[in-house]
Amino acid sequence: GINSFNDMMEAMGVSRGVLSNRLKWLQEVDCLRRDTSGGGERRPIYHLTSKSIDLYDGALMAINWERRWFSNPELDAVQLRHHVCGQDFMPEMRCGKCSANVRLQDVEYQPGPGVARDVREKKVRRRSSISIMDIPSRRALYRNLINLVGDRWTANVIALAFHGLQRFEQFHRELPVATNILSDRLRFLVEEGVFEQVAYQQRPVRYEYQLTAKGEDLFPWFLALLQWGDRWCDPEGRGRPMLVNHRRCGALLEGQVVCSACGGKLLAHEVSFSRNGEAL
């Protein structure tokens, strides 16, 4: 519900210039609509579009992951209520065909009609480490997830790990990234407990980067983002680049985020957030 420039700046603790640039970009990619009908050009209101509202599933999965793996009193105090059944709930990612909870171990992949190679120019500028994001807002309910996937290379490495890649050379073969940057990202993911470093060769010592339970538990968030991309990021109409099959029922996986109390699909306008009885 925070939709004016000054209120956003206060809530996020971000500089005026940074916020202005982000708002312009979000309008360019059709995730925000600028409305000057109420306060004029000097006091515009920014509205979500259908494209950005459709990110709601990912936001709910982010909250789930944060609650499971981090102690955050602000987040723990948040209650989600489903107006359809009138119950407080936890969101769950389930298969739209068989209603089973979606787990990484139960999926397999195959190329889709829109499959293509990554043809981006290789990133060679040296960065010794990832800058840790400082998010002072009391409303930042998934700051740890942002810290992990706010960098495109860590997000790409985690996604590739879901496909079974574990070794440095495998990640490097798939990504247009310099070796020093990839090393930094792998080290960071080990430090954050997303990967476990396991030696598979002693002379010289070489390691595999295996997903931990914490890393595997990121899969529902990635699936929500993948499905959002399939719906909104295919301007040429080529179709899905990747198909995800659910082994448990044999169907093409269509993950649905549902209410743990009634099993109904969750829609943004049918859910309310509150913290200690105070509406958010």
mmCIF file of C-alpha atoms in Angstrom:
data_model
loop_
_atom_site.group_PDB
_atom_site.id
_atom_site.type_symbol
_atom_site.label_atom_id
_atom_site.label_comp_id
_atom_site.label_asym_id
_atom_site.label_seq_id
_atom_site.Cartn_x
_atom_site.Cartn_y
_atom_site.Cartn_z
ATOM 1 C CA GLY A 1 0.000 0.000 0.000
ATOM 2 C CA ILE A 2 3.006 2.348 0.013
ATOM 3 C CA ASN A 3 2.747 4.077 -3.349
ATOM 4 C CA SER A 4 4.051 7.654 -3.159
ATOM 5 C CA PHE A 5 7.667 8.677 -3.735
ATOM 6 C CA ASN A 6 8.292 10.151 -0.284
ATOM 7 C CA ASP A 7 6.621 7.266 1.535
ATOM 8 C CA MET A 8 8.667 4.751 -0.440
ATOM 9 C CA MET A 9 11.888 6.617 0.294
ATOM 10 C CA GLU A 10 11.101 6.707 4.019
ATOM 11 C CA ALA A 11 10.087 3.043 4.153
ATOM 12 C CA MET A 12 13.152 1.756 2.305
ATOM 13 C CA GLY A 13 15.847 4.131 3.530
ATOM 14 C CA VAL A 14 17.024 4.592 -0.043
ATOM 15 C CA SER A 15 18.434 7.758 -1.612
ATOM 16 C CA ARG A 16 16.259 9.972 -3.781
ATOM 17 C CA GLY A 17 18.367 9.359 -6.891
ATOM 18 C CA VAL A 18 18.396 5.569 -6.550
ATOM 19 C CA LEU A 19 14.650 5.405 -5.951
ATOM 20 C CA SER A 20 13.948 7.694 -8.913
ATOM 21 C CA ASN A 21 16.005 5.461 -11.221
ATOM 22 C CA ARG A 22 14.297 2.294 -10.001
ATOM 23 C CA LEU A 23 10.821 3.779 -10.446
ATOM 24 C CA LYS A 24 11.642 4.824 -14.004
ATOM 25 C CA TRP A 25 12.950 1.379 -14.829
ATOM 26 C CA LEU A 26 9.927 -0.366 -13.320
ATOM 27 C CA GLN A 27 7.690 1.779 -15.507
ATOM 28 C CA GLU A 28 9.763 0.921 -18.592
ATOM 29 C CA VAL A 29 9.313 -2.812 -17.970
ATOM 30 C CA ASP A 30 5.574 -2.365 -17.260
ATOM 31 C CA CYS A 31 5.705 -3.254 -13.564
ATOM 32 C CA LEU A 32 4.501 0.153 -12.329
ATOM 33 C CA ARG A 33 2.025 2.734 -13.643
ATOM 34 C CA ARG A 34 2.533 6.405 -12.735
ATOM 35 C CA ASP A 35 -0.671 8.265 -11.885
ATOM 36 C CA THR A 36 -0.726 12.064 -11.607
ATOM 37 C CA SER A 37 -4.511 12.495 -11.532
ATOM 38 C CA GLY A 38 -4.660 13.077 -7.763
ATOM 39 C CA GLY A 39 -1.617 15.117 -6.735
ATOM 40 C CA GLY A 40 -0.325 16.317 -10.091
ATOM 41 C CA GLU A 41 3.184 15.894 -11.523
ATOM 42 C CA ARG A 42 4.852 16.775 -8.223
ATOM 43 C CA ARG A 43 2.999 14.146 -6.163
ATOM 44 C CA PRO A 44 2.397 11.121 -8.392
ATOM 45 C CA ILE A 45 1.099 7.789 -7.158
ATOM 46 C CA TYR A 46 2.606 4.536 -8.425
ATOM 47 C CA HIS A 47 0.256 1.610 -9.027
ATOM 48 C CA LEU A 48 1.127 -2.038 -9.513
ATOM 49 C CA THR A 49 0.327 -3.511 -12.918
ATOM 50 C CA SER A 50 -0.957 -7.004 -13.667
ATOM 51 C CA LYS A 51 2.635 -8.004 -14.425
ATOM 52 C CA SER A 52 3.937 -6.979 -11.000
ATOM 53 C CA ILE A 53 0.894 -8.254 -9.076
ATOM 54 C CA ASP A 54 1.667 -11.636 -10.608
ATOM 55 C CA LEU A 55 4.931 -11.677 -8.606
ATOM 56 C CA TYR A 56 2.805 -12.279 -5.517
ATOM 57 C CA ASP A 57 3.427 -16.047 -5.467
ATOM 58 C CA GLY A 58 7.164 -15.417 -5.311
ATOM 59 C CA ALA A 59 6.736 -12.978 -2.434
ATOM 60 C CA LEU A 60 4.799 -15.574 -0.423
ATOM 61 C CA MET A 61 7.428 -18.238 -1.096
ATOM 62 C CA ALA A 62 10.132 -15.785 -0.009
ATOM 63 C CA ILE A 63 8.352 -15.275 3.313
ATOM 64 C CA ASN A 64 8.170 -19.060 3.807
ATOM 65 C CA TRP A 65 11.906 -19.482 3.235
ATOM 66 C CA GLU A 66 12.830 -16.582 5.522
ATOM 67 C CA ARG A 67 10.637 -17.913 8.322
ATOM 68 C CA ARG A 68 12.108 -21.375 8.101
ATOM 69 C CA TRP A 69 15.794 -20.428 8.033
ATOM 70 C CA PHE A 70 16.131 -17.151 9.934
ATOM 71 C CA SER A 71 15.024 -15.646 13.215
ATOM 72 C CA ASN A 72 13.317 -12.361 12.372
ATOM 73 C CA PRO A 73 10.974 -10.990 15.065
ATOM 74 C CA GLU A 74 9.406 -8.555 12.590
ATOM 75 C CA LEU A 75 8.549 -11.357 10.191
ATOM 76 C CA ASP A 76 7.523 -13.813 12.906
ATOM 77 C CA ALA A 77 4.956 -11.275 14.112
ATOM 78 C CA VAL A 78 3.285 -11.110 10.685
ATOM 79 C CA GLN A 79 0.010 -12.968 10.255
ATOM 80 C CA LEU A 80 -1.484 -13.873 6.879
ATOM 81 C CA ARG A 81 -5.247 -14.276 6.692
ATOM 82 C CA HIS A 82 -7.115 -15.831 3.773
ATOM 83 C CA HIS A 83 -10.447 -14.045 3.377
ATOM 84 C CA VAL A 84 -11.982 -16.957 1.453
ATOM 85 C CA CYS A 85 -11.810 -19.335 4.433
ATOM 86 C CA GLY A 86 -11.291 -16.760 7.182
ATOM 87 C CA GLN A 87 -8.232 -18.573 8.577
ATOM 88 C CA ASP A 88 -4.653 -17.572 9.301
ATOM 89 C CA PHE A 89 -2.378 -19.626 7.081
ATOM 90 C CA MET A 90 1.082 -20.394 5.754
ATOM 91 C CA PRO A 91 1.447 -20.403 1.964
ATOM 92 C CA GLU A 92 2.384 -23.726 0.357
ATOM 93 C CA MET A 93 3.592 -24.516 -3.151
ATOM 94 C CA ARG A 94 1.662 -27.522 -4.480
ATOM 95 C CA CYS A 95 1.347 -29.306 -7.795
ATOM 96 C CA GLY A 96 -1.722 -28.082 -9.650
ATOM 97 C CA LYS A 97 -2.408 -31.621 -10.881
ATOM 98 C CA CYS A 98 -1.965 -33.881 -7.842
ATOM 99 C CA SER A 99 -1.867 -31.298 -4.996
ATOM 100 C CA ALA A 100 1.350 -32.729 -3.536
ATOM 101 C CA ASN A 101 3.797 -30.269 -1.981
ATOM 102 C CA VAL A 102 6.453 -29.334 -4.522
ATOM 103 C CA ARG A 103 9.979 -30.544 -3.703
ATOM 104 C CA LEU A 104 13.172 -30.274 -5.716
ATOM 105 C CA GLN A 105 13.716 -34.050 -5.465
ATOM 106 C CA ASP A 106 10.436 -34.706 -7.289
ATOM 107 C CA VAL A 107 11.085 -32.768 -10.506
ATOM 108 C CA GLU A 108 12.940 -33.307 -13.757
ATOM 109 C CA TYR A 109 13.546 -31.010 -16.689
ATOM 110 C CA GLN A 110 13.466 -31.056 -20.460
ATOM 111 C CA PRO A 111 14.000 -28.367 -23.100
ATOM 112 C CA GLY A 112 10.910 -26.424 -24.111
ATOM 113 C CA PRO A 113 10.026 -24.810 -27.456
ATOM 114 C CA GLY A 114 11.659 -21.517 -26.454
ATOM 115 C CA VAL A 115 15.025 -22.965 -25.413
ATOM 116 C CA ALA A 116 18.089 -20.900 -26.385
ATOM 117 C CA ARG A 117 21.737 -20.503 -25.417
ATOM 118 C CA ASP A 118 22.979 -17.683 -23.197
ATOM 119 C CA VAL A 119 24.775 -15.370 -25.623
ATOM 120 C CA ARG A 120 25.630 -12.534 -23.232
ATOM 121 C CA GLU A 121 29.146 -11.167 -23.343
ATOM 122 C CA LYS A 122 31.387 -12.682 -20.668
ATOM 123 C CA LYS A 123 31.642 -10.640 -17.476
ATOM 124 C CA VAL A 124 35.333 -9.967 -16.874
ATOM 125 C CA ARG A 125 35.448 -6.885 -14.634
ATOM 126 C CA ARG A 126 36.931 -7.923 -11.336
ATOM 127 C CA ARG A 127 34.790 -7.780 -8.211
ATOM 128 C CA SER A 128 36.401 -9.358 -5.174
ATOM 129 C CA SER A 129 33.158 -9.892 -3.310
ATOM 130 C CA ILE A 130 29.455 -9.258 -3.213
ATOM 131 C CA SER A 131 28.335 -6.114 -1.468
ATOM 132 C CA ILE A 132 25.986 -7.096 1.355
ATOM 133 C CA MET A 133 22.759 -5.151 1.105
ATOM 134 C CA ASP A 134 21.770 -2.955 4.019
ATOM 135 C CA ILE A 135 17.982 -2.884 4.118
ATOM 136 C CA PRO A 136 16.888 -0.756 7.069
ATOM 137 C CA SER A 137 13.161 -0.855 6.361
ATOM 138 C CA ARG A 138 11.032 -2.496 9.046
ATOM 139 C CA ARG A 139 8.896 -3.784 6.173
ATOM 140 C CA ALA A 140 11.766 -5.708 4.551
ATOM 141 C CA LEU A 141 10.383 -9.138 5.308
ATOM 142 C CA TYR A 142 12.762 -11.132 3.115
ATOM 143 C CA ARG A 143 16.067 -9.317 3.323
ATOM 144 C CA ASN A 144 18.101 -12.550 3.503
ATOM 145 C CA LEU A 145 16.669 -13.826 0.235
ATOM 146 C CA ILE A 146 17.389 -10.471 -1.421
ATOM 147 C CA ASN A 147 20.942 -10.695 -0.141
ATOM 148 C CA LEU A 148 21.341 -14.043 -1.941
ATOM 149 C CA VAL A 149 19.545 -13.526 -5.242
ATOM 150 C CA GLY A 150 19.948 -9.762 -5.627
ATOM 151 C CA ASP A 151 23.190 -10.601 -7.428
ATOM 152 C CA ARG A 152 22.535 -12.188 -10.819
ATOM 153 C CA TRP A 153 25.463 -14.592 -10.633
ATOM 154 C CA THR A 154 24.480 -16.149 -7.305
ATOM 155 C CA ALA A 155 20.915 -16.516 -8.593
ATOM 156 C CA ASN A 156 22.177 -18.207 -11.768
ATOM 157 C CA VAL A 157 24.490 -20.553 -9.860
ATOM 158 C CA ILE A 158 21.687 -21.660 -7.512
ATOM 159 C CA ALA A 159 19.361 -22.253 -10.471
ATOM 160 C CA LEU A 160 22.004 -24.398 -12.193
ATOM 161 C CA ALA A 161 22.485 -26.388 -8.987
ATOM 162 C CA PHE A 162 18.792 -27.318 -9.178
ATOM 163 C CA HIS A 163 19.678 -29.031 -12.477
ATOM 164 C CA GLY A 164 22.355 -31.139 -10.808
ATOM 165 C CA LEU A 165 25.465 -29.064 -11.563
ATOM 166 C CA GLN A 166 27.981 -29.223 -8.715
ATOM 167 C CA ARG A 167 31.470 -28.516 -10.011
ATOM 168 C CA PHE A 168 33.226 -25.251 -10.786
ATOM 169 C CA GLU A 169 33.900 -26.133 -14.412
ATOM 170 C CA GLN A 170 30.235 -27.061 -14.949
ATOM 171 C CA PHE A 171 29.009 -23.694 -13.688
ATOM 172 C CA HIS A 172 31.677 -21.871 -15.692
ATOM 173 C CA ARG A 173 30.739 -23.707 -18.884
ATOM 174 C CA GLU A 174 27.126 -22.576 -18.575
ATOM 175 C CA LEU A 175 27.618 -18.966 -17.463
ATOM 176 C CA PRO A 176 29.322 -16.013 -19.198
ATOM 177 C CA VAL A 177 31.203 -15.126 -16.018
ATOM 178 C CA ALA A 178 34.896 -14.655 -15.229
ATOM 179 C CA THR A 179 36.540 -17.317 -13.070
ATOM 180 C CA ASN A 180 37.343 -14.952 -10.184
ATOM 181 C CA ILE A 181 33.744 -13.766 -9.992
ATOM 182 C CA LEU A 182 32.433 -17.337 -10.042
ATOM 183 C CA SER A 183 34.881 -18.301 -7.265
ATOM 184 C CA ASP A 184 33.641 -15.405 -5.147
ATOM 185 C CA ARG A 185 30.001 -16.381 -5.622
ATOM 186 C CA LEU A 186 30.591 -20.028 -4.773
ATOM 187 C CA ARG A 187 32.517 -19.042 -1.645
ATOM 188 C CA PHE A 188 29.685 -16.717 -0.639
ATOM 189 C CA LEU A 189 27.037 -19.432 -1.095
ATOM 190 C CA VAL A 190 29.060 -21.809 1.073
ATOM 191 C CA GLU A 191 29.381 -19.140 3.783
ATOM 192 C CA GLU A 192 25.618 -18.560 3.643
ATOM 193 C CA GLY A 193 24.887 -22.269 4.070
ATOM 194 C CA VAL A 194 23.256 -22.703 0.648
ATOM 195 C CA PHE A 195 26.049 -24.970 -0.619
ATOM 196 C CA GLU A 196 28.216 -27.507 1.177
ATOM 197 C CA GLN A 197 31.758 -27.874 -0.116
ATOM 198 C CA VAL A 198 32.649 -31.561 -0.512
ATOM 199 C CA ALA A 199 36.027 -32.794 -1.801
ATOM 200 C CA TYR A 200 35.786 -35.253 -4.684
ATOM 201 C CA GLN A 201 39.533 -35.319 -5.493
ATOM 202 C CA GLN A 202 42.568 -35.028 -3.191
ATOM 203 C CA ARG A 203 45.596 -34.385 -5.418
ATOM 204 C CA PRO A 204 45.042 -31.602 -6.172
ATOM 205 C CA VAL A 205 42.056 -30.981 -3.927
ATOM 206 C CA ARG A 206 38.912 -30.236 -5.917
ATOM 207 C CA TYR A 207 35.442 -29.662 -4.569
ATOM 208 C CA GLU A 208 31.833 -30.162 -5.465
ATOM 209 C CA TYR A 209 29.248 -27.620 -4.325
ATOM 210 C CA GLN A 210 26.251 -29.588 -3.113
ATOM 211 C CA LEU A 211 22.948 -28.001 -2.165
ATOM 212 C CA THR A 212 22.108 -28.082 1.523
ATOM 213 C CA ALA A 213 18.549 -28.412 2.829
ATOM 214 C CA LYS A 214 18.537 -24.617 3.074
ATOM 215 C CA GLY A 215 19.507 -24.378 -0.592
ATOM 216 C CA GLU A 216 16.987 -26.974 -1.736
ATOM 217 C CA ASP A 217 14.272 -25.103 0.119
ATOM 218 C CA LEU A 218 14.772 -22.152 -2.249
ATOM 219 C CA PHE A 219 13.268 -24.190 -5.103
ATOM 220 C CA PRO A 220 9.617 -23.092 -4.644
ATOM 221 C CA TRP A 221 10.680 -19.437 -4.902
ATOM 222 C CA PHE A 222 12.659 -20.135 -8.077
ATOM 223 C CA LEU A 223 9.736 -22.096 -9.534
ATOM 224 C CA ALA A 224 7.382 -19.178 -8.865
ATOM 225 C CA LEU A 225 9.815 -16.847 -10.635
ATOM 226 C CA LEU A 226 10.240 -19.267 -13.545
ATOM 227 C CA GLN A 227 6.489 -19.500 -14.057
ATOM 228 C CA TRP A 228 6.188 -15.705 -13.883
ATOM 229 C CA GLY A 229 8.863 -15.415 -16.569
ATOM 230 C CA ASP A 230 7.023 -17.913 -18.775
ATOM 231 C CA ARG A 231 3.914 -15.722 -18.601
ATOM 232 C CA TRP A 232 5.486 -12.281 -18.969
ATOM 233 C CA CYS A 233 8.935 -12.530 -20.588
ATOM 234 C CA ASP A 234 8.214 -14.096 -23.960
ATOM 235 C CA PRO A 235 7.421 -11.158 -26.276
ATOM 236 C CA GLU A 236 8.106 -13.224 -29.411
ATOM 237 C CA GLY A 237 5.740 -16.001 -28.356
ATOM 238 C CA ARG A 238 8.330 -18.777 -28.700
ATOM 239 C CA GLY A 239 7.042 -20.694 -25.690
ATOM 240 C CA ARG A 240 8.656 -21.937 -22.506
ATOM 241 C CA PRO A 241 12.428 -22.399 -22.642
ATOM 242 C CA MET A 242 12.233 -25.198 -20.093
ATOM 243 C CA LEU A 243 9.586 -27.712 -19.079
ATOM 244 C CA VAL A 244 9.417 -28.982 -15.497
ATOM 245 C CA ASN A 245 7.883 -32.415 -15.002
ATOM 246 C CA HIS A 246 6.505 -33.682 -11.689
ATOM 247 C CA ARG A 247 7.655 -37.253 -11.132
ATOM 248 C CA ARG A 248 5.027 -37.965 -8.490
ATOM 249 C CA CYS A 249 2.103 -37.639 -10.899
ATOM 250 C CA GLY A 250 3.871 -37.627 -14.275
ATOM 251 C CA ALA A 251 2.321 -34.315 -15.321
ATOM 252 C CA LEU A 252 3.900 -31.072 -16.482
ATOM 253 C CA LEU A 253 4.372 -29.188 -13.224
ATOM 254 C CA GLU A 254 2.218 -26.126 -12.718
ATOM 255 C CA GLY A 255 3.067 -24.973 -9.221
ATOM 256 C CA GLN A 256 0.266 -23.251 -7.337
ATOM 257 C CA VAL A 257 0.671 -21.302 -4.122
ATOM 258 C CA VAL A 258 -2.235 -22.263 -1.880
ATOM 259 C CA CYS A 259 -3.625 -21.675 1.599
ATOM 260 C CA SER A 260 -2.461 -24.251 4.144
ATOM 261 C CA ALA A 261 -5.856 -24.065 5.867
ATOM 262 C CA CYS A 262 -8.242 -24.643 2.953
ATOM 263 C CA GLY A 263 -6.016 -25.525 -0.020
ATOM 264 C CA GLY A 264 -7.426 -22.680 -2.113
ATOM 265 C CA LYS A 265 -5.242 -20.789 -4.582
ATOM 266 C CA LEU A 266 -4.008 -17.535 -3.062
ATOM 267 C CA LEU A 267 -4.791 -14.245 -4.778
ATOM 268 C CA ALA A 268 -3.344 -10.953 -3.592
ATOM 269 C CA HIS A 269 -6.684 -9.219 -3.101
ATOM 270 C CA GLU A 270 -7.968 -12.117 -0.978
ATOM 271 C CA VAL A 271 -5.128 -12.038 1.572
ATOM 272 C CA SER A 272 -4.462 -9.542 4.360
ATOM 273 C CA PHE A 273 -1.220 -8.968 6.258
ATOM 274 C CA SER A 274 -1.163 -7.854 9.876
ATOM 275 C CA ARG A 275 1.505 -7.516 12.560
ATOM 276 C CA ASN A 276 0.331 -7.900 16.124
ATOM 277 C CA GLY A 277 -3.177 -7.020 14.987
ATOM 278 C CA GLU A 278 -2.052 -3.946 13.025
ATOM 279 C CA ALA A 279 -2.866 -4.061 9.300
ATOM 280 C CA LEU A 280 0.085 -3.745 6.910
#
